[in-house]
Short mmCIF file of C-alpha atoms in Angstrom, two decimals:
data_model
loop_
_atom_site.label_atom_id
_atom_site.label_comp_id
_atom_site.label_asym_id
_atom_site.label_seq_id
_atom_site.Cartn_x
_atom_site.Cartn_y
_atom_site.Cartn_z
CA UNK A 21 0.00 0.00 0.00
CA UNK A 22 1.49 3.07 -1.02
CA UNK A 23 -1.21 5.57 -0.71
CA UNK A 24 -4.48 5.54 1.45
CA UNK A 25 -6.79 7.97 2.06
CA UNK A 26 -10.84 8.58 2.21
CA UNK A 27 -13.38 10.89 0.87
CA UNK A 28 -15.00 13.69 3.07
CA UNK A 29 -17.08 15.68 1.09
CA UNK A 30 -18.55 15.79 -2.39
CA UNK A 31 -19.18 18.80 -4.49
CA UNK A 32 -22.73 19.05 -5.54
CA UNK A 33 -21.27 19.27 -9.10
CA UNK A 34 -19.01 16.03 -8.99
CA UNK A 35 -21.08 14.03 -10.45
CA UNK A 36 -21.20 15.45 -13.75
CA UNK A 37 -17.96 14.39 -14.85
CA UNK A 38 -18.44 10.95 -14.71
CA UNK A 39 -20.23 11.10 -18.16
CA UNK A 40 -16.93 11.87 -19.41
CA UNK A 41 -15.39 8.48 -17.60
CA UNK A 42 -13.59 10.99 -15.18
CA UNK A 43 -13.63 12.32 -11.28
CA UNK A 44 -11.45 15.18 -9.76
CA UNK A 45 -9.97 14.58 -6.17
CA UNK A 46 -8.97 17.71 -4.42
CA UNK A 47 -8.07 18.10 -0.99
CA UNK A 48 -9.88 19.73 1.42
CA UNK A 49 -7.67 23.06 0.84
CA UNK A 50 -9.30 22.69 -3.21
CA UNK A 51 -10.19 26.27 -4.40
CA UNK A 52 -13.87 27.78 -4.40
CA UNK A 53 -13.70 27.59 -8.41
CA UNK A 54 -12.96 23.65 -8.39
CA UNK A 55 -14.88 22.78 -4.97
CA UNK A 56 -18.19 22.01 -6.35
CA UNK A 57 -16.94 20.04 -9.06
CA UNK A 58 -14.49 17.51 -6.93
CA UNK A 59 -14.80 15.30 -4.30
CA UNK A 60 -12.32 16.19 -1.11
CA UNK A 61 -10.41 13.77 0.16
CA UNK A 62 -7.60 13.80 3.08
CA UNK A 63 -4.35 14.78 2.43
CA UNK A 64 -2.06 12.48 2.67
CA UNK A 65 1.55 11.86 0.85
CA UNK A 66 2.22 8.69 -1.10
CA UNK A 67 5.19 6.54 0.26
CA UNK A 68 6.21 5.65 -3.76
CA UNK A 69 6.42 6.52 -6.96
CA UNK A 70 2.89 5.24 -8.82
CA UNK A 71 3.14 3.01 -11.74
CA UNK A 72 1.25 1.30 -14.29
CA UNK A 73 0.42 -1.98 -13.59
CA UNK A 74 -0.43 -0.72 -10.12
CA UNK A 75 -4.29 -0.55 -8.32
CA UNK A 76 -6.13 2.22 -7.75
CA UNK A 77 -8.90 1.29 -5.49
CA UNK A 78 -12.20 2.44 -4.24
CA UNK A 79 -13.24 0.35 -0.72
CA UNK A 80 -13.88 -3.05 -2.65
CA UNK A 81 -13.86 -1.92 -5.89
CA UNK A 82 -9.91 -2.42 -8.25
CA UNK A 83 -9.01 -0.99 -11.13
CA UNK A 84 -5.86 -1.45 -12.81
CA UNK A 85 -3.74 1.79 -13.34
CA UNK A 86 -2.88 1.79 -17.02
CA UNK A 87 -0.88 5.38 -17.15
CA UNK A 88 0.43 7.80 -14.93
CA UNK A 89 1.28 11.65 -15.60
CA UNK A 90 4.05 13.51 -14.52
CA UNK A 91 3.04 15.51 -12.03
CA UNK A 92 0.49 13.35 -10.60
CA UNK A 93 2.66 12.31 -7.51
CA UNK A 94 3.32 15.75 -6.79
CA UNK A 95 -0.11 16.98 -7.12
CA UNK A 96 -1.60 14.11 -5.04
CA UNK A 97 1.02 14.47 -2.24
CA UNK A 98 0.87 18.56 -2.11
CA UNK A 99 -2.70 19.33 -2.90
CA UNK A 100 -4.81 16.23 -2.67
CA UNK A 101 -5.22 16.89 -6.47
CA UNK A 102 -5.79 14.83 -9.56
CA UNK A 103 -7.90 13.79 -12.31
CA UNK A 104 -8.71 9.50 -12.92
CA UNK A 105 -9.84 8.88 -16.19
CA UNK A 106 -11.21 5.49 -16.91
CA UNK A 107 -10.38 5.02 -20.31
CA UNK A 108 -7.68 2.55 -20.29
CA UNK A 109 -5.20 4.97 -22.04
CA UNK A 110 -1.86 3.84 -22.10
CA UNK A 111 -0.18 7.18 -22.59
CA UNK A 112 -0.35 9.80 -20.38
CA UNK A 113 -2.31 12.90 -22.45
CA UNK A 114 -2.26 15.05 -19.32
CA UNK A 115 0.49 15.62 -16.35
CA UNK A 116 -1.90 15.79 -13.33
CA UNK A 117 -4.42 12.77 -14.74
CA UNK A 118 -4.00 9.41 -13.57
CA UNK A 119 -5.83 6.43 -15.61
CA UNK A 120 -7.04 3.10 -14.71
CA UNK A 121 -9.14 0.28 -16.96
CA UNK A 122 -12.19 1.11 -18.70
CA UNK A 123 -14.96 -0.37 -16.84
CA UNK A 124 -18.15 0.97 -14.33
CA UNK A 125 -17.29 3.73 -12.57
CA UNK A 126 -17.09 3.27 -8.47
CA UNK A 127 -20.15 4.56 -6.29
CA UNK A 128 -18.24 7.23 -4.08
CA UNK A 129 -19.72 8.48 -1.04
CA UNK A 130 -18.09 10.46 2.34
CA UNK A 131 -16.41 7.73 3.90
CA UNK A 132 -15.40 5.38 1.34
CA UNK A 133 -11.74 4.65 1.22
CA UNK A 134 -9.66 5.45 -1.36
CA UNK A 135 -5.80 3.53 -2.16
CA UNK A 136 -3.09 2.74 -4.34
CA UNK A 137 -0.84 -0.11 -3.98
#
């Protein structure tokens, strides 16, 4: 386990973005212009670098990380802040987006856990 953390709130806007195959994490420092739109989680630094091949998971539900941008260490481990797409892109299109396997999107709510390992 390299990463563990949990949801506390969720921006009444979200939800939207999962139409798209995509959520926004932010933690709960994010800025009044992305707070509706993400859902918060607690800050809380990686111990490792994340890879593909690795598992990004929501409580019981796995998905396989299939690319990793550049910055997305950083931005999880300073601000609590990135984008998953689940598209099953191998490349990494943007620095702060991490993606995982194409399949159903988790159910989120306050409380559920969130981890990489």
């Amino acid at each position: 386990m390299i990463f563990e953390t949990q949801v506390t709130n969720i921006g009444p806007e979200a939800e939207m973005f999962q139409a798209e195959n995509m959520l926004i994490f932010f933690g709960d420092e994010a800025p009044d212009t992305l707070a509706d739109y993400c859902y918060n989680i607690e800050l809380k630094a990686s111990t490792d670098e994340i890879l593909p091949g690795m598992t990004f998971s929501f409580d019981d539900q796995a998905y396989q990380i299939t690319a990793v941008g550049d910055v997305v260490k950083k931005n999880l481990d300073d601000l609590g802040h990135i984008t998953l797409r689940f598209d099953g892109s191998t490349e990494a299109e943007l620095p702060g987006t991490l993606y995982v396997e194409a399949k159903e999107m988790p159910t989120i709510q306050v409380g559920t856990n969130i981890s990489i390992q």
